[in-house]
């Protein structure tokens, strides 16, 4: 799960980390008073208007504006609030901006990159820093990897002061701001650990002309499996930022990811679901989605699965591929027959059931009278559905 | 034996009185697996599934029935605790089926196991199956036949598909190992490859990976340097867009080397036979054994 910048900054504030502060605004009616409030609170004329969407690249897309005075701030709010912001991470369809952060403007001397995430190769958290702040870290990693310093943390003892000093040194800091950075890294690590974050990115972390270390932006990803014990974080979920079909699917414990093709698929198990998408492509088609119906493929899940797949108007044919282990295929077949006949499907459905009672299942499908194309092997199924979609 | 488990393994089921644990323990017993007990805190002294004794702790199970393998079905919030308890009790092999364990918990488990002799398989995996000897997990027993092909996989149902295809070409398996698709797991592909390499009853290995992480790259390096047996591989997720998580918490392409295409290229250059279509796994194995 992701949260917005303003929420991320609130969280950092709780850990006594200095942030670029501001006030969040969702209604342009309150623009004037919000600007005044920010100007007074932070003793500044200039403010920064920042679009609050989860995707990165907001600045380049026109979602962040420096405003030297009240009039320009009002204008920026008018433009950004309610705009459809397109960045390299939103895709061409863009994302509607429902909130903006009216933030204090700071005089920046230098910018840095800081992140904490899981290092999968060691199974430990890793802190990454780079003196190249404010730019895309992937670019730094590709072009100047020597500018990234990584410190792997032993989870039993946590991030130690000597490691924090190493990180501050790697950013080339000295004097008072070095001390601020050492304290910052330790606090940020506590925050990472206690919130079950899977990623915290502070990009950029800045030093102001007054010598203050400030988190100018912040991005969090959280471990979905831990949300049950992070109630205040879970409450901050913004479903506007997610694909509506994916939100609907998650309500039914289905795992759905929309793609761009025209062959819908419904599969049990994530690995087999990916493999099914792959073979559709291998046979010359394009998968319209990833859909894992999980272990209990029954009438209800099959029905929900069909309706989610069909919410995508591009879908021209559907492949159901179930490998019944514990699940009995004949039961799944009955579910499919019932779902197909009740739902009046207008696109061809290819069904491949393998595993427990697969032969009985085939008879159920063949004798049902509903128009289903039954298939035997994975290859057979893929060929039939690709043909049906074209 | 094949690898990891056989008909002499002394297996306990942690969480045996829960609905998942009880259902699958029964399936394992029906397959002929040597289940010698179960563990549920507070329910010690009971007997379930026609005579399987239940203990309060792994320590009791270890002492009373000399358990050396534990199969875990404990719910996610308590699963990390269950793994650590089994390890501390001296259980040599722990197979954790539980899905959805928080990453932070697994970070601590991984650190805890460093100083223990215990091997962990999983979590979030289908477990182990040594055909006609032991089913320690949730793989459907009927899809496998005894034979000489080792199977190691990150996936569940895709493993069944591969095992089924191996059967269709008239071959069988020494042991099928589902290692799980989470970001942090106990036993890696390389670990399992080493075991198959050393196992005189395994002639070839089927390796099924997916996008995300670098485990397949490490496995390729191992095969390149030490492999003497043929390895046939498939990587799921060729069509998955970068940055999107595909079901498994670990199945997300976050770096260039984690895409299916990149992994396949490295695997091929290390001498692994890689199939592009998941329907061709069985055929590739048969073909390889004919030419070998």
Coordinates of C-alpha atoms in Angstrom, one line a residue, chain A residues 87-347:
Chain A
X87 CA 3.7 11.5 -15.5
X88 CA 5.9 8.6 -16.6
X89 CA 4.5 6.6 -13.8
X90 CA 0.7 7.3 -14.3
X91 CA 0.6 6.0 -17.8
X92 CA -1.0 8.0 -20.6
X93 CA -4.4 8.1 -18.9
X94 CA -3.0 10.2 -16.0
X95 CA -4.3 10.7 -12.5
X96 CA -6.9 13.2 -11.2
X97 CA -5.4 15.5 -8.6
X98 CA -7.8 15.7 -5.7
X99 CA -5.6 17.3 -3.1
X100 CA -2.6 19.7 -3.1
X101 CA -0.1 20.4 -0.5
X102 CA 0.5 24.1 0.1
X103 CA 4.1 23.9 1.4
X104 CA 6.6 26.4 2.7
X105 CA 9.3 27.4 0.2
X106 CA 12.8 26.8 1.3
X107 CA 16.2 28.1 0.1
X108 CA 18.0 25.0 -0.9
X109 CA 21.8 24.7 -0.8
X110 CA 22.2 21.0 -1.7
X111 CA 20.1 17.9 -2.4
X112 CA 20.5 14.2 -1.5
X113 CA 18.9 10.9 -2.0
X114 CA 18.0 8.5 0.9
X115 CA 16.0 5.3 0.9
X116 CA 15.5 2.3 3.2
X117 CA 14.1 -1.0 1.8
X118 CA 14.6 -4.7 2.0
X119 CA 17.7 -6.2 0.5
X120 CA 16.4 -9.5 -0.7
X121 CA 19.8 -11.2 -1.1
X122 CA 20.6 -10.9 2.6
X123 CA 17.1 -10.7 3.9
X124 CA 18.0 -7.5 5.8
X125 CA 17.0 -3.9 5.6
X126 CA 19.4 -1.7 3.5
X127 CA 19.9 2.1 3.7
X128 CA 20.9 3.6 0.4
X129 CA 22.1 7.2 0.0
X130 CA 23.5 9.3 -2.8
X131 CA 24.8 12.8 -3.1
X132 CA 22.8 13.0 -6.3
X133 CA 19.5 14.1 -4.9
X134 CA 16.3 15.1 -6.6
X135 CA 17.0 13.0 -9.7
X136 CA 15.8 9.5 -10.6
X137 CA 17.8 7.0 -8.6
X138 CA 17.5 4.4 -11.4
X139 CA 19.5 6.9 -13.6
X140 CA 22.2 7.3 -10.9
X141 CA 22.4 3.5 -10.5
X142 CA 22.8 3.0 -14.2
X143 CA 25.2 5.8 -15.0
X144 CA 27.2 6.5 -11.8
X145 CA 26.7 3.5 -9.5
X146 CA 29.7 4.5 -7.4
X147 CA 27.7 7.5 -6.2
X148 CA 25.4 5.2 -4.3
X149 CA 26.4 4.0 -0.8
X150 CA 24.6 1.0 0.7
X151 CA 24.6 0.0 4.4
X152 CA 23.0 -3.4 5.2
X153 CA 21.4 -3.4 8.7
X154 CA 21.5 -6.3 11.1
X155 CA 17.9 -6.4 12.1
X156 CA 18.8 -7.8 15.6
X157 CA 20.7 -4.7 16.6
X158 CA 19.2 -2.2 14.2
X159 CA 20.9 0.7 12.5
X160 CA 23.9 1.7 14.6
X161 CA 25.4 5.1 15.2
X162 CA 28.6 4.1 13.4
X163 CA 26.6 3.2 10.3
X164 CA 24.7 6.5 10.4
X165 CA 28.0 8.3 10.6
X166 CA 29.2 6.3 7.6
X167 CA 26.1 7.3 5.7
X168 CA 26.4 11.0 6.6
X169 CA 30.0 10.9 5.6
X170 CA 29.1 9.4 2.2
X171 CA 26.9 12.4 1.5
X172 CA 30.0 14.6 2.1
X173 CA 28.4 16.4 5.1
X174 CA 30.3 18.1 7.9
X175 CA 29.8 20.2 11.0
X176 CA 26.4 20.7 12.4
X177 CA 24.5 19.3 9.4
X178 CA 26.5 16.1 9.7
X179 CA 25.2 15.7 13.2
X180 CA 21.7 16.3 12.0
X181 CA 22.1 13.7 9.4
X182 CA 23.4 11.0 11.8
X183 CA 20.3 11.6 14.0
X184 CA 18.0 11.6 10.9
X185 CA 19.2 8.2 9.7
X186 CA 18.6 6.6 13.1
X187 CA 15.1 8.1 13.3
X188 CA 14.3 7.1 9.8
X189 CA 15.3 3.5 10.5
X190 CA 13.0 3.4 13.6
X191 CA 10.2 4.7 11.4
X192 CA 10.9 2.0 8.7
X193 CA 10.9 -0.7 11.3
X194 CA 7.9 0.3 13.4
X195 CA 5.6 1.1 10.5
X196 CA 6.2 -2.2 8.6
X197 CA 7.3 -0.1 5.6
X198 CA 8.7 -1.9 2.6
X199 CA 10.2 1.3 1.2
X200 CA 10.8 4.8 2.5
X201 CA 12.3 7.2 0.0
X202 CA 13.3 10.7 0.9
X203 CA 14.2 12.3 -2.4
X204 CA 15.4 14.9 -2.0
X205 CA 16.7 15.3 1.5
X206 CA 18.0 18.9 1.4
X207 CA 20.3 21.2 3.3
X208 CA 18.9 24.8 3.4
X209 CA 20.9 27.9 3.1
X210 CA 20.3 28.2 6.9
X211 CA 22.1 24.9 7.5
X212 CA 19.0 22.9 8.3
X213 CA 18.5 19.3 7.1
X214 CA 15.0 18.9 5.8
X215 CA 13.0 16.1 4.1
X216 CA 11.6 17.9 1.1
X217 CA 9.6 15.0 -0.2
X218 CA 8.8 11.5 1.1
X219 CA 7.4 8.3 -0.3
X220 CA 6.3 5.2 1.6
X221 CA 5.3 1.8 0.5
X222 CA 3.9 -0.6 3.2
X223 CA 3.9 -4.4 3.5
X224 CA 0.3 -5.3 2.8
X225 CA 0.7 -8.4 4.9
X226 CA 1.4 -6.3 8.0
X227 CA -1.5 -3.8 7.6
X228 CA -3.6 -5.9 10.1
X229 CA -1.3 -4.5 12.8
X230 CA -0.9 -1.0 11.3
X231 CA -4.4 0.2 11.6
X232 CA -3.7 4.0 11.5
X233 CA -1.7 3.4 8.3
X234 CA -4.3 1.1 6.7
X235 CA -6.9 3.9 7.3
X236 CA -4.9 6.2 5.0
X237 CA -5.4 4.1 1.9
X238 CA -6.7 6.1 -1.0
X239 CA -8.5 3.9 -3.3
X240 CA -8.9 6.7 -5.9
X241 CA -5.3 6.0 -6.7
X242 CA -5.9 2.4 -7.6
X243 CA -7.5 0.8 -10.6
X244 CA -11.3 0.4 -9.7
X245 CA -11.4 -3.2 -11.1
X246 CA -8.4 -4.1 -8.9
X247 CA -10.1 -2.6 -5.8
X248 CA -13.3 -4.5 -6.6
X249 CA -11.3 -7.7 -7.0
X250 CA -9.5 -7.3 -3.8
X251 CA -12.8 -7.0 -2.0
X252 CA -13.5 -10.6 -3.2
X253 CA -10.0 -11.9 -2.3
X254 CA -9.2 -12.1 -6.0
X255 CA -5.9 -10.9 -7.2
X256 CA -6.4 -8.9 -10.4
X257 CA -4.0 -6.8 -12.5
X258 CA -5.3 -5.1 -15.6
X259 CA -3.1 -5.3 -18.8
X260 CA -3.5 -4.1 -22.3
X261 CA -4.4 -7.1 -24.4
X262 CA -7.8 -8.7 -25.4
X263 CA -7.5 -12.2 -23.9
X264 CA -9.0 -12.4 -20.4
X265 CA -7.7 -15.1 -18.1
X266 CA -8.8 -16.7 -14.9
X267 CA -6.3 -19.0 -13.2
X268 CA -5.7 -20.6 -9.8
X269 CA -2.3 -19.7 -8.4
X270 CA 0.0 -16.7 -9.2
X271 CA 2.7 -18.7 -10.9
X272 CA 0.3 -20.6 -13.2
X273 CA -1.5 -17.3 -13.9
X274 CA 1.7 -15.7 -15.1
X275 CA 2.6 -18.7 -17.1
X276 CA -0.9 -18.6 -18.7
X277 CA -0.4 -15.0 -19.7
X278 CA 3.0 -16.0 -21.1
X279 CA 1.6 -18.9 -23.2
X280 CA -1.2 -16.6 -24.6
X281 CA 1.6 -14.3 -25.8
X282 CA 3.7 -17.2 -27.0
X283 CA 0.7 -18.4 -29.2
X284 CA 0.3 -14.9 -30.7
X285 CA -2.3 -13.3 -28.4
X286 CA -2.1 -10.6 -25.8
X287 CA -3.3 -11.1 -22.3
X288 CA -5.9 -8.6 -21.0
X289 CA -5.2 -9.3 -17.3
X290 CA -3.6 -11.3 -14.5
X291 CA -6.2 -12.9 -12.3
X292 CA -5.5 -15.4 -9.6
X293 CA -8.7 -16.8 -8.1
X294 CA -6.7 -18.6 -5.3
X295 CA -7.3 -22.0 -3.8
X296 CA -11.1 -22.0 -3.5
X297 CA -12.4 -21.7 -7.1
X298 CA -16.2 -22.0 -6.4
X299 CA -19.3 -20.6 -8.2
X300 CA -19.0 -17.2 -6.4
X301 CA -15.4 -16.6 -7.2
X302 CA -15.8 -17.8 -10.8
X303 CA -18.7 -15.4 -11.2
X304 CA -16.8 -12.5 -9.6
X305 CA -13.9 -13.3 -11.8
X306 CA -15.9 -13.2 -15.0
X307 CA -17.5 -9.9 -14.1
X308 CA -14.2 -8.3 -13.3
X309 CA -12.6 -9.6 -16.5
X310 CA -15.6 -8.3 -18.5
X311 CA -15.4 -4.9 -16.9
X312 CA -12.6 -4.4 -19.4
X313 CA -14.2 -3.7 -22.8
X314 CA -11.2 -4.8 -24.7
X315 CA -11.7 -8.5 -23.7
X316 CA -12.7 -10.6 -26.8
X317 CA -12.3 -14.1 -25.3
X318 CA -11.7 -15.6 -21.9
X319 CA -9.4 -18.5 -20.9
X320 CA -10.2 -20.3 -17.6
X321 CA -7.2 -22.4 -16.6
X322 CA -7.5 -24.3 -13.3
X323 CA -5.1 -27.0 -12.1
X324 CA -7.1 -28.8 -9.5
X325 CA -5.0 -30.1 -6.7
X326 CA -7.1 -30.1 -3.5
X327 CA -9.9 -28.4 -5.5
X328 CA -12.0 -30.8 -7.4
X329 CA -12.3 -29.9 -11.1
X330 CA -15.9 -31.2 -11.4
X331 CA -17.0 -28.7 -8.8
X332 CA -15.2 -25.9 -10.6
X333 CA -16.8 -27.0 -13.9
X334 CA -20.3 -26.8 -12.3
X335 CA -19.4 -23.3 -11.1
X336 CA -18.3 -22.3 -14.6
X337 CA -21.5 -23.7 -16.2
X338 CA -23.7 -21.9 -13.7
X339 CA -21.8 -18.6 -14.0
X340 CA -21.7 -18.7 -17.8
X341 CA -25.5 -19.5 -18.1
X342 CA -26.5 -16.9 -15.5
X343 CA -24.3 -14.2 -16.7
X344 CA -25.2 -14.4 -20.4
X345 CA -21.6 -14.1 -21.5
X346 CA -21.2 -12.7 -25.0
X347 CA -17.5 -13.5 -25.5

